[in-house]
Amino acid sequence: MSQAFILRDYQTQAVKAAVEHFRHGDNPAVIVLPTGAGKSLVIAELSRLAKGRVICLAHVKELVEQNHGKFLATGSAAGVFSAGLSQKNSTAKTTFASIQSLSANLDSFQAPASLIIIDECHRVGTDENGQYNKTLTHFRTLNPSVKILGLTATPYRLGSGWIYQHHYHGYTRPCITSFFKKCIFELPLQHMVKNGYLTPPIHYDAAIAHYDFSLLTQSLDGEQDTDDIALNELIHKHPRVTKAVTEQIIQLSQDRQGVMIFASTIDHAQEISGYLPADQTAFITGTTKIKQRDALIAAFKAKKIKYLVNVSVLTTGFDAPHVDVIAILRPTQSISLFQQIVGRGLRLSPGKKDCLVLDYTNNGYNIFQPEIGEKKPTQDSVAVQIHCPQCDFANAFWGRKDTEGNILEHFGRRCHGLIEGPEGSDNPESPEVDRQCTYRFRFKYCPYCNQENDIAARQCQYCSEKLIDPDDLLRKALNLKNNKVLRCAAITPEIIWADKCLKVTYHDEDGLTLSETFRFNYKNSRQAFNDLFARRIANASQSIQFNSLEELERFLPYLPAPDFVIAKKQKHHWQVTERLFDYEGPYRKANELS
């Protein structure tokens, strides 16, 4: 590397992690570095070290240009393939390309590559016909052993969660599908701030006014607003909010250098701009012409204008280190997008001591704690730590707490811990080494082999028999006269000492009940209770099996309620036949809006 750029210790560690990983296999890997950590330098050094052809991909021209510039500073030559930069060099040993331009011109790339690096790799989706997957398939056809490395500050996607399966610290990530197999290096944002590599973000409680976007969250995908009409209607109903918010931004920014404002829609951005000083303000949207956009950005970076309002266009690939105020006036369900927005203000700059973060939308994210990559199951969900009763791994799940901070419940399905395989394995990527802990917090039993399966599984992973579909159960029960379906809102457990049994009464929203009895002096009845309730007790610190009512008594308040209870009419009573826990499907559960 050129003397102009000396790698920091963590950048050197990231490079070494990539080299070591690809010495042992070809599995796609991820490096996680916070915004401002210098991903471009890591990319430049890895590209310089590679012996074969290198393709570096990014989704915006600014990143292509930035990564190319850092590589040239190493003293090596490289080409650019990007329509936005008016360059299409497809023959260089190292090529920096925009994914849009390259994926549309794959015929120009017929020489195999040894390494493909993807900046902002969380944008790689699961669609086989998507630009990234189409491109990667092309290069894998040319060279099945091509190494693929992704870099990102936010390793998760809204809707599908984490973008990799295994972490080098020894745990797994819950993900529906993931192209990348392993995170091989990660640097926490807190480390960057603590060691003076980034500016501290200061979250200011801007209590003067807020937008209430809670009713619209289901129509937002996090990456872009898909329902501008609904957003505009809500914003226009509260014109005083925008005016009050803008006035406060001006007041709090009096001694600040640069202010970036993230608006919800184009109409919203225009309204905000109207309240700001005209000679110090510019706003940019996806429809702004390229030359005009570049001129406005240049003026902002030169501090000729102070306020830059934008709509979904300056979240990545934008670098203006003097920015010391971030004002968020748009909703998002994506913590990834939230981190990218705040990250625009964390770079170091002369005279800059911190970055003021003003969130007027109650997004409620903690930029220092992005451990949960899945969407919040409920509005009041918070991050909770749950130890696995089997391997003692400390899992990070969404959950709910009471006012005193006690965990009421969590929504984790399976332990994320990794169990080390037998020593001496030649392949560090082998399944024997990267074996996930088998403990499940939420599960359903296979009626054929009695093994536990994921709560959403439709086929048993052990015997391959088709599992009972809860929707089918509910549908059939609702259509049978001798069946009753109770939408369970709560349960009342009662120990009847004289009969050595536990009576469980299930309550619906309207006061109707069903009940059943578990006789603890009979093994089968006791085991049936344990299978249904014991393993599902909230925040259980150990694997629980109750052998007596005395053992069970203190746990009665923690017994979980099923979502649905199905009963069949007998001669003189209703007999409970099914209890459906952790239901996910089209039928409304208790206390949910229809």
Coordinates of C-alpha atoms in Angstrom, one line a residue:
M1 CA 0.0 0.0 0.0
S2 CA 1.2 3.5 -0.8
Q3 CA 2.6 5.5 2.0
A4 CA -0.2 8.0 1.5
F5 CA -2.5 5.4 3.0
I6 CA -1.5 3.4 6.0
L7 CA -4.1 0.9 7.1
R8 CA -5.5 1.1 10.5
D9 CA -5.2 -1.9 12.8
Y10 CA -8.8 -3.0 12.2
Q11 CA -8.5 -2.6 8.4
T12 CA -5.4 -4.8 8.5
Q13 CA -7.3 -7.4 10.6
A14 CA -10.2 -7.3 8.0
V15 CA -7.8 -7.9 5.1
K16 CA -6.1 -10.8 7.0
A17 CA -9.5 -12.3 7.8
A18 CA -10.5 -12.3 4.1
V19 CA -7.1 -13.8 3.0
E20 CA -7.3 -16.5 5.6
H21 CA -10.9 -17.4 4.9
F22 CA -10.4 -17.8 1.1
R23 CA -7.3 -20.0 1.7
H24 CA -9.7 -22.7 3.1
G25 CA -12.6 -22.5 0.7
D26 CA -14.8 -20.6 -1.7
N27 CA -17.9 -19.8 0.4
P28 CA -19.0 -16.2 0.0
A29 CA -18.1 -14.1 3.0
V30 CA -19.0 -10.8 4.6
I31 CA -16.9 -8.1 6.4
V32 CA -18.9 -5.7 8.5
L33 CA -17.4 -2.2 9.0
P34 CA -19.4 0.9 10.2
T35 CA -19.9 3.8 7.9
G36 CA -16.8 5.9 8.0
A37 CA -14.5 2.9 8.8
G38 CA -12.8 3.1 5.5
K39 CA -14.2 0.2 3.5
S40 CA -12.6 1.7 0.4
L41 CA -9.1 1.1 1.8
V42 CA -9.9 -2.5 2.6
I43 CA -11.3 -3.0 -0.9
A44 CA -8.2 -1.3 -2.4
E45 CA -5.7 -3.5 -0.4
L46 CA -7.6 -6.8 -1.2
S47 CA -7.7 -5.8 -4.9
R48 CA -4.0 -5.1 -4.8
L49 CA -3.2 -8.4 -3.2
A50 CA -5.3 -10.5 -5.6
K51 CA -3.3 -12.4 -8.1
G52 CA -6.0 -12.8 -10.7
R53 CA -8.7 -10.6 -12.1
V54 CA -10.8 -8.5 -9.7
I55 CA -14.3 -7.1 -10.2
C56 CA -15.5 -4.5 -7.6
L57 CA -19.2 -3.8 -7.6
A58 CA -21.2 -0.9 -6.2
H59 CA -24.8 0.3 -6.7
V60 CA -24.1 4.0 -7.1
K61 CA -21.6 5.9 -9.2
E62 CA -20.3 7.8 -6.1
L63 CA -19.1 4.5 -4.5
V64 CA -17.6 3.3 -7.8
E65 CA -15.7 6.6 -8.1
Q66 CA -14.6 6.6 -4.5
N67 CA -13.4 3.0 -4.5
H68 CA -11.6 3.5 -7.8
G69 CA -9.8 6.6 -6.4
K70 CA -8.6 4.8 -3.3
F71 CA -7.2 2.0 -5.4
L72 CA -5.3 4.3 -7.8
A73 CA -3.7 5.8 -4.7
T74 CA -2.0 2.5 -4.1
G75 CA 0.0 3.1 -7.3
S76 CA -1.8 0.4 -9.3
A77 CA -3.9 0.9 -12.4
A78 CA -7.6 0.0 -12.7
G79 CA -10.5 0.4 -15.1
V80 CA -14.1 1.7 -14.5
F81 CA -17.2 0.3 -16.0
S82 CA -20.1 2.7 -15.2
A83 CA -22.5 4.6 -17.5
G84 CA -22.9 7.2 -14.8
L85 CA -19.2 8.0 -15.0
S86 CA -19.1 7.8 -18.8
Q87 CA -16.5 5.0 -18.7
K88 CA -16.8 1.4 -20.0
N89 CA -13.4 -0.4 -19.6
S90 CA -14.1 -4.1 -19.4
T91 CA -10.6 -5.5 -20.0
A92 CA -8.6 -4.1 -17.0
K93 CA -7.2 -6.6 -14.5
T94 CA -9.0 -4.7 -11.8
T95 CA -12.4 -3.2 -12.7
F96 CA -14.6 -0.9 -10.6
A97 CA -18.2 -1.2 -11.9
S98 CA -21.7 -0.2 -11.2
I99 CA -23.9 -3.2 -10.9
Q100 CA -26.5 -1.7 -13.3
S101 CA -24.0 -1.1 -16.1
L102 CA -22.2 -4.5 -15.7
S103 CA -25.3 -6.7 -15.4
A104 CA -26.6 -5.1 -18.6
N105 CA -23.4 -5.9 -20.4
L106 CA -22.3 -9.3 -19.3
D107 CA -21.2 -10.2 -22.8
S108 CA -18.4 -7.7 -22.4
F109 CA -17.0 -9.7 -19.5
Q110 CA -15.9 -13.1 -20.8
A111 CA -12.6 -13.4 -18.9
P112 CA -12.9 -15.3 -15.6
A113 CA -12.4 -13.4 -12.3
S114 CA -10.6 -14.7 -9.2
L115 CA -12.2 -12.2 -6.8
I116 CA -15.5 -10.3 -6.8
I117 CA -15.9 -7.6 -4.1
I118 CA -19.4 -6.1 -3.4
D119 CA -19.7 -2.8 -1.6
E120 CA -22.9 -2.3 0.3
C121 CA -23.5 -6.1 -0.1
H122 CA -26.7 -6.1 2.0
R123 CA -28.3 -5.1 -1.3
V124 CA -27.7 -8.6 -2.7
G125 CA -31.2 -10.1 -2.6
T126 CA -32.6 -13.6 -3.2
D127 CA -34.2 -13.0 -6.6
E128 CA -32.4 -15.2 -9.1
N129 CA -33.1 -12.7 -11.8
G130 CA -31.9 -9.8 -9.8
Q131 CA -28.9 -7.8 -11.1
Y132 CA -26.5 -9.1 -8.5
N133 CA -27.5 -12.8 -8.7
K134 CA -27.5 -12.7 -12.5
T135 CA -24.0 -11.2 -12.5
L136 CA -22.6 -13.6 -9.8
T137 CA -24.0 -16.6 -11.7
H138 CA -22.3 -15.4 -14.8
F139 CA -18.8 -15.1 -13.2
R140 CA -19.3 -18.4 -11.3
T141 CA -20.0 -20.1 -14.7
L142 CA -16.7 -18.7 -16.0
N143 CA -14.9 -19.7 -12.8
P144 CA -16.7 -22.0 -10.3
S145 CA -14.0 -21.2 -7.7
V146 CA -14.3 -17.4 -7.8
K147 CA -14.1 -15.8 -4.4
I148 CA -16.9 -13.5 -3.5
L149 CA -16.6 -11.0 -0.6
G150 CA -19.1 -8.5 0.5
L151 CA -18.6 -5.4 2.7
T152 CA -21.4 -3.5 4.5
A153 CA -22.1 -1.5 7.6
T154 CA -25.6 -3.0 7.9
P155 CA -25.7 -6.8 7.4
Y156 CA -29.4 -7.3 7.3
R157 CA -32.3 -6.8 4.9
L158 CA -35.8 -5.7 5.9
G159 CA -38.1 -8.7 5.5
S160 CA -35.4 -11.4 5.3
G161 CA -33.2 -10.4 8.2
W162 CA -29.4 -11.2 8.4
I163 CA -27.5 -11.6 5.1
Y164 CA -25.2 -14.3 6.4
Q165 CA -25.6 -17.6 8.2
H166 CA -22.6 -18.0 10.5
H167 CA -20.5 -15.5 12.5
Y168 CA -16.8 -16.0 13.3
H169 CA -17.5 -15.4 17.0
G170 CA -19.3 -18.7 17.1
Y171 CA -23.0 -18.2 16.6
T172 CA -25.5 -18.4 13.8
R173 CA -27.9 -15.8 12.5
P174 CA -31.6 -16.6 11.8
C175 CA -32.1 -16.0 8.1
I176 CA -34.7 -17.2 5.6
T177 CA -32.1 -17.5 2.8
S178 CA -28.7 -15.9 2.5
F179 CA -26.2 -15.8 -0.3
F180 CA -23.3 -15.1 2.1
K181 CA -22.3 -18.0 4.3
K182 CA -20.2 -16.4 7.0
C183 CA -19.3 -13.0 8.6
I184 CA -15.5 -13.2 8.9
F185 CA -14.8 -9.9 10.5
E186 CA -17.0 -7.3 12.3
L187 CA -16.1 -4.0 14.0
P188 CA -18.7 -2.4 16.3
L189 CA -19.6 1.3 15.9
Q190 CA -18.9 1.9 19.6
H191 CA -15.2 0.9 19.0
M192 CA -14.9 3.4 16.2
V193 CA -16.4 6.3 18.3
K194 CA -14.5 5.3 21.5
N195 CA -11.1 5.2 19.7
G196 CA -11.7 8.6 17.9
Y197 CA -12.2 7.2 14.4
L198 CA -15.8 8.6 14.2
T199 CA -17.7 11.5 15.6
P200 CA -20.0 10.7 18.6
P201 CA -23.7 10.8 17.6
I202 CA -25.7 12.9 20.1
H203 CA -29.4 11.9 20.1
Y204 CA -31.4 15.0 21.0
D205 CA -34.8 14.6 22.5
A206 CA -36.6 16.9 20.1
A207 CA -39.9 17.0 22.0
I208 CA -41.3 20.1 20.3
A209 CA -43.3 18.1 17.7
H210 CA -43.3 14.6 16.1
Y211 CA -45.0 12.9 13.2
D212 CA -47.1 9.9 14.1
F213 CA -46.5 7.4 11.3
S214 CA -47.6 4.4 13.3
L215 CA -50.7 3.7 11.2
L216 CA -48.7 3.8 8.0
T217 CA -45.8 1.5 9.0
Q218 CA -47.3 -1.6 7.3
S219 CA -47.2 0.1 3.9
L220 CA -43.6 1.1 4.1
D221 CA -40.8 -1.3 3.0
G222 CA -38.1 0.6 4.8
E223 CA -35.8 1.2 1.8
Q224 CA -38.2 3.5 0.0
D225 CA -41.7 4.9 0.7
T226 CA -44.2 2.9 -1.4
D227 CA -47.3 4.9 -0.3
D228 CA -46.5 8.6 -0.9
I229 CA -50.2 9.4 -1.2
A230 CA -50.9 8.2 2.4
L231 CA -47.7 9.9 3.7
N232 CA -48.6 13.2 2.1
E233 CA -52.2 13.0 3.4
L234 CA -50.9 12.5 7.0
I235 CA -48.3 15.2 6.7
H236 CA -50.7 17.8 5.2
K237 CA -53.1 17.2 8.1
H238 CA -50.5 18.5 10.5
P239 CA -48.9 21.6 8.8
R240 CA -47.9 23.1 12.1
V241 CA -45.7 20.0 12.9
T242 CA -43.5 20.6 9.8
K243 CA -43.2 24.3 10.5
A244 CA -42.4 23.8 14.2
V245 CA -39.9 21.0 13.4
T246 CA -38.1 23.1 10.8
E247 CA -37.9 26.1 13.1
Q248 CA -36.4 24.0 15.8
I249 CA -33.8 22.5 13.3
I250 CA -32.8 26.1 12.5
Q251 CA -32.5 27.0 16.1
L252 CA -30.4 23.9 17.1
S253 CA -28.2 24.3 14.1
Q254 CA -27.1 27.9 14.6
D255 CA -23.6 27.0 15.6
R256 CA -23.4 24.0 13.3
Q257 CA -21.6 23.5 9.9
G258 CA -23.9 21.3 7.8
V259 CA -27.4 20.0 8.1
M260 CA -28.9 17.0 6.3
I261 CA -32.6 16.6 6.4
F262 CA -34.3 13.4 5.3
A263 CA -37.9 14.0 4.2
S264 CA -40.7 11.5 3.6
T265 CA -41.9 12.6 0.1
I266 CA -41.1 15.2 -2.6
D267 CA -44.0 17.4 -1.5
H268 CA -42.7 17.1 2.1
A269 CA -39.2 18.1 1.0
Q270 CA -40.6 21.2 -0.8
E271 CA -42.6 22.2 2.3
I272 CA -39.5 21.8 4.5
S273 CA -37.4 23.8 2.1
G274 CA -40.0 26.6 2.1
Y275 CA -39.4 27.2 5.9
L276 CA -35.6 27.2 5.6
P277 CA -33.5 30.2 4.5
A278 CA -33.7 30.2 0.7
D279 CA -30.1 31.3 0.1
Q280 CA -28.8 28.5 2.4
T281 CA -31.0 25.6 1.2
A282 CA -31.1 23.0 -1.5
F283 CA -33.2 19.9 -1.9
I284 CA -32.5 16.8 -4.0
T285 CA -34.8 13.9 -5.1
G286 CA -34.6 11.0 -7.4
T287 CA -35.9 13.2 -10.2
T288 CA -33.2 15.9 -9.9
K289 CA -31.1 16.1 -13.0
I290 CA -27.6 14.7 -12.6
K291 CA -25.8 18.0 -13.4
Q292 CA -28.0 20.0 -11.1
R293 CA -27.6 17.3 -8.4
D294 CA -23.8 17.3 -8.7
A295 CA -23.7 21.1 -8.5
L296 CA -25.9 21.2 -5.4
I297 CA -23.8 18.6 -3.7
A298 CA -20.6 20.4 -4.6
A299 CA -22.0 23.7 -3.1
F300 CA -23.0 21.9 0.1
K301 CA -19.6 20.2 0.5
A302 CA -18.0 23.7 -0.1
K303 CA -20.3 25.0 2.7
K304 CA -21.9 27.5 0.3
I305 CA -25.2 26.2 1.5
K306 CA -26.0 24.9 5.0
Y307 CA -29.2 22.9 4.6
L308 CA -29.5 19.9 2.3
V309 CA -33.0 18.3 2.1
N310 CA -33.3 15.0 0.3
V311 CA -35.8 12.2 -0.4
S312 CA -34.3 8.7 -0.4
V313 CA -31.2 9.6 -2.4
L314 CA -28.3 10.4 -0.1
T315 CA -28.4 7.4 2.3
T316 CA -25.3 5.7 0.8
G317 CA -22.3 6.7 -1.3
F318 CA -22.5 10.3 0.0
D319 CA -19.5 11.7 1.8
A320 CA -19.6 15.2 3.3
P321 CA -17.5 15.0 6.5
H322 CA -18.5 18.5 7.8
V323 CA -22.2 17.3 8.4
D324 CA -22.9 17.7 12.1
V325 CA -26.7 17.7 12.2
I326 CA -28.9 14.8 10.9
A327 CA -32.7 15.5 11.0
I328 CA -34.9 12.5 10.3
L329 CA -38.4 13.4 9.2
R330 CA -39.2 10.1 7.4
P331 CA -40.4 6.8 8.9
T332 CA -38.6 3.5 8.3
Q333 CA -39.0 0.0 9.6
S334 CA -35.4 -0.7 8.5
I335 CA -32.7 -0.3 11.1
S336 CA -30.2 -0.7 8.2
L337 CA -31.6 2.4 6.5
F338 CA -31.6 4.3 9.9
Q339 CA -28.0 3.5 10.5
Q340 CA -27.1 4.6 7.0
I341 CA -28.9 7.9 7.5
V342 CA -27.2 8.6 10.8
G343 CA -23.8 7.4 9.4
R344 CA -23.8 10.5 7.0
G345 CA -22.9 12.6 10.0
L346 CA -20.3 10.5 11.8
R347 CA -17.2 11.2 9.7
L348 CA -14.4 13.3 11.3
S349 CA -13.9 16.9 10.2
P350 CA -12.0 19.9 11.5
G351 CA -13.9 21.8 14.1
K352 CA -16.5 19.1 14.5
K353 CA -17.0 17.7 18.0
D354 CA -20.1 15.6 17.6
C355 CA -23.2 15.0 15.3
L356 CA -26.6 16.0 16.5
V357 CA -29.3 13.4 15.6
L358 CA -32.8 14.8 15.5
D359 CA -35.4 12.0 15.0
Y360 CA -38.9 13.5 14.6
T361 CA -40.6 10.2 13.7
N362 CA -40.1 8.1 16.8
N363 CA -38.3 5.4 14.9
G364 CA -36.8 4.3 18.2
Y365 CA -33.7 2.6 17.0
N366 CA -30.4 2.4 18.9
I367 CA -27.6 2.9 16.5
F368 CA -25.1 1.3 18.9
Q369 CA -27.3 -1.9 19.3
P370 CA -28.4 -3.2 15.9
E371 CA -28.2 -6.8 17.1
I372 CA -31.7 -7.7 16.0
G373 CA -31.8 -7.9 12.2
E374 CA -35.4 -9.1 12.0
K375 CA -38.5 -6.8 11.8
K376 CA -40.0 -6.1 15.2
P377 CA -42.9 -8.5 15.9
T378 CA -44.8 -5.9 17.9
Q379 CA -44.5 -2.1 18.4
D380 CA -43.3 -2.5 22.0
S381 CA -40.6 -5.1 21.2
V382 CA -37.2 -4.5 22.7
A383 CA -33.9 -6.4 22.4
V384 CA -33.6 -9.0 25.2
Q385 CA -30.9 -11.5 26.0
I386 CA -31.9 -15.1 26.4
H387 CA -29.5 -17.8 27.5
C388 CA -29.9 -21.2 25.8
P389 CA -30.7 -23.9 28.4
Q390 CA -28.8 -26.4 26.3
C391 CA -25.5 -24.7 25.4
D392 CA -25.7 -21.5 27.5
F393 CA -25.3 -19.2 24.5
A394 CA -26.5 -15.7 25.1
N395 CA -29.1 -15.1 22.3
A396 CA -30.3 -11.7 21.3
F397 CA -34.0 -11.8 20.4
W398 CA -36.9 -9.4 20.2
G399 CA -39.0 -9.6 23.3
R400 CA -41.2 -7.7 25.7
K401 CA -40.4 -6.3 29.2
D402 CA -42.5 -4.9 32.0
T403 CA -42.0 -1.4 33.5
E404 CA -39.3 -2.8 35.9
G405 CA -37.3 -4.3 33.1
N406 CA -38.3 -7.9 33.7
I407 CA -38.6 -10.1 30.5
L408 CA -42.2 -11.0 29.9
E409 CA -41.6 -13.0 26.7
H410 CA -39.3 -13.3 23.8
F411 CA -39.9 -14.2 20.1
G412 CA -36.8 -16.3 19.4
R413 CA -37.3 -19.6 17.7
R414 CA -34.0 -21.5 17.8
C415 CA -30.7 -21.0 19.7
H416 CA -28.1 -19.2 17.5
G417 CA -25.1 -20.8 19.2
L418 CA -22.6 -22.8 17.2
I419 CA -21.4 -26.2 18.6
E420 CA -17.8 -27.0 17.7
G421 CA -17.4 -30.3 15.9
P422 CA -14.7 -32.9 16.3
E423 CA -11.1 -31.6 16.4
G424 CA -8.9 -32.2 13.4
S425 CA -11.4 -31.4 10.6
D426 CA -9.5 -30.5 7.5
N427 CA -12.2 -28.2 6.2
P428 CA -13.1 -25.3 8.6
E429 CA -16.2 -24.6 6.5
S430 CA -17.6 -28.1 7.0
P431 CA -21.0 -28.6 8.5
E432 CA -19.4 -30.7 11.3
V433 CA -17.7 -27.5 12.6
D434 CA -20.4 -25.0 11.9
R435 CA -23.2 -27.0 13.6
Q436 CA -26.0 -24.9 15.0
C437 CA -27.2 -25.7 18.5
T438 CA -30.4 -27.8 18.2
Y439 CA -32.4 -26.2 21.0
R440 CA -35.7 -24.7 19.9
F441 CA -37.6 -22.2 22.0
R442 CA -40.6 -22.4 19.7
F443 CA -41.4 -25.6 17.8
K444 CA -44.0 -28.1 16.8
Y445 CA -43.7 -31.9 17.2
C446 CA -44.0 -34.3 14.3
P447 CA -46.8 -36.7 15.0
Y448 CA -45.0 -39.5 13.2
C449 CA -41.5 -39.4 14.8
N450 CA -42.1 -37.0 17.7
Q451 CA -39.1 -34.8 16.7
E452 CA -39.1 -31.1 17.1
N453 CA -39.4 -28.9 14.0
D454 CA -39.4 -25.2 13.3
I455 CA -42.7 -23.6 14.1
A456 CA -43.3 -22.7 10.4
A457 CA -42.1 -26.0 9.0
R458 CA -44.5 -27.8 6.6
Q459 CA -42.5 -31.1 6.4
C460 CA -40.6 -32.9 9.1
Q461 CA -36.8 -32.5 8.7
Y462 CA -36.2 -35.9 10.3
C463 CA -38.7 -38.3 8.7
S464 CA -39.9 -36.1 5.8
E465 CA -43.6 -36.6 6.6
K466 CA -46.0 -33.8 6.0
L467 CA -46.6 -31.8 9.2
I468 CA -50.1 -30.7 10.2
D469 CA -50.9 -27.3 8.8
P470 CA -52.4 -25.1 11.5
D471 CA -54.5 -23.2 9.0
D472 CA -56.0 -26.5 7.8
L473 CA -56.8 -27.5 11.4
L474 CA -58.5 -24.1 12.0
R475 CA -60.3 -24.2 8.7
K476 CA -61.7 -27.7 9.3
A477 CA -62.6 -27.1 12.9
L478 CA -64.5 -23.9 12.0
N479 CA -66.6 -25.8 9.4
L480 CA -67.5 -28.7 11.7
K481 CA -70.6 -28.4 14.0
N482 CA -69.1 -30.6 16.7
N483 CA -65.9 -28.6 16.9
K484 CA -65.3 -25.4 18.8
V485 CA -62.4 -22.9 18.1
L486 CA -61.5 -20.6 20.9
R487 CA -59.3 -17.6 20.2
C488 CA -57.3 -17.7 23.4
A489 CA -56.6 -14.4 25.2
A490 CA -55.4 -15.8 28.5
I491 CA -55.2 -18.9 30.7
T492 CA -55.9 -19.7 34.3
P493 CA -53.9 -22.6 35.7
E494 CA -55.1 -24.1 39.0
I495 CA -53.6 -26.9 41.0
I496 CA -56.2 -29.3 42.5
W497 CA -54.1 -30.9 45.2
A498 CA -56.7 -33.5 46.2
D499 CA -56.8 -35.0 42.8
K500 CA -53.1 -34.5 42.1
C501 CA -53.9 -32.6 38.9
L502 CA -53.5 -29.3 37.1
K503 CA -56.6 -27.7 35.6
V504 CA -56.0 -25.2 32.8
T505 CA -58.8 -22.9 31.8
Y506 CA -58.5 -21.1 28.4
H507 CA -60.3 -17.7 28.1
D508 CA -61.3 -16.0 24.9
E509 CA -62.0 -12.2 24.4
D510 CA -65.7 -12.5 25.1
G511 CA -65.5 -14.5 28.3
L512 CA -66.1 -18.0 26.9
T513 CA -63.9 -20.8 28.3
L514 CA -62.6 -24.2 27.6
S515 CA -60.7 -26.3 30.1
E516 CA -58.7 -29.5 30.4
T517 CA -56.9 -31.4 33.2
F518 CA -53.4 -32.8 33.4
R519 CA -53.0 -35.6 36.0
F520 CA -49.5 -35.5 37.3
N521 CA -49.7 -39.0 38.9
Y522 CA -49.9 -40.4 35.3
K523 CA -46.7 -40.4 33.3
N524 CA -48.4 -39.8 29.9
S525 CA -50.5 -36.9 31.1
R526 CA -47.5 -35.3 32.9
Q527 CA -45.4 -35.6 29.7
A528 CA -48.2 -34.1 27.6
F529 CA -48.2 -31.1 29.8
N530 CA -44.4 -30.8 29.7
D531 CA -44.4 -31.0 25.9
L532 CA -47.0 -28.3 25.6
F533 CA -46.1 -25.8 28.3
A534 CA -42.7 -26.5 30.0
R535 CA -40.4 -25.7 27.1
R536 CA -42.4 -22.6 26.3
I537 CA -42.0 -20.9 29.6
A538 CA -40.8 -17.3 29.0
N539 CA -37.1 -16.7 29.7
A540 CA -36.5 -20.2 31.1
S541 CA -32.9 -20.3 32.2
Q542 CA -32.7 -24.1 32.0
S543 CA -34.4 -26.9 30.3
I544 CA -37.5 -27.6 32.4
Q545 CA -39.4 -30.9 33.0
F546 CA -41.9 -30.9 35.8
N547 CA -42.2 -34.2 37.6
S548 CA -44.5 -33.0 40.4
L549 CA -47.1 -30.3 41.1
E550 CA -44.8 -29.0 43.8
E551 CA -42.1 -28.3 41.3
L552 CA -44.6 -26.6 39.0
E553 CA -46.4 -24.4 41.5
R554 CA -44.0 -21.4 41.4
F555 CA -44.0 -21.4 37.6
L556 CA -47.8 -21.1 37.2
P557 CA -47.7 -17.3 36.5
Y558 CA -45.2 -17.9 33.6
L559 CA -47.2 -20.6 31.7
P560 CA -47.8 -19.4 28.1
A561 CA -51.2 -19.1 26.5
P562 CA -51.8 -20.8 23.1
D563 CA -53.1 -18.6 20.3
F564 CA -56.0 -21.0 19.5
V565 CA -57.6 -24.0 21.3
I566 CA -59.7 -26.5 19.4
A567 CA -62.2 -28.8 21.2
K568 CA -64.5 -31.6 20.1
K569 CA -68.0 -32.1 21.4
Q570 CA -68.4 -35.2 23.6
K571 CA -71.6 -36.5 25.1
H572 CA -71.5 -34.2 28.1
H573 CA -68.5 -31.9 27.7
W574 CA -66.0 -30.4 25.2
Q575 CA -62.7 -32.2 25.0
V576 CA -59.6 -30.1 24.0
T577 CA -57.9 -31.7 21.1
E578 CA -55.4 -29.1 19.8
R579 CA -53.6 -26.1 21.3
L580 CA -51.9 -23.9 18.7
F581 CA -48.9 -21.9 19.9
D582 CA -46.9 -19.3 18.0
Y583 CA -49.4 -19.1 15.2
E584 CA -48.5 -17.2 12.1
G585 CA -51.2 -17.1 9.4
P586 CA -54.3 -15.4 8.1
Y587 CA -56.6 -16.0 11.1
R588 CA -56.8 -13.2 13.6
K589 CA -55.4 -13.9 17.1
A590 CA -56.9 -12.5 20.4
N591 CA -56.4 -8.8 21.0
E592 CA -55.5 -8.2 17.4
L593 CA -57.4 -5.7 15.2
S594 CA -59.4 -7.4 12.5

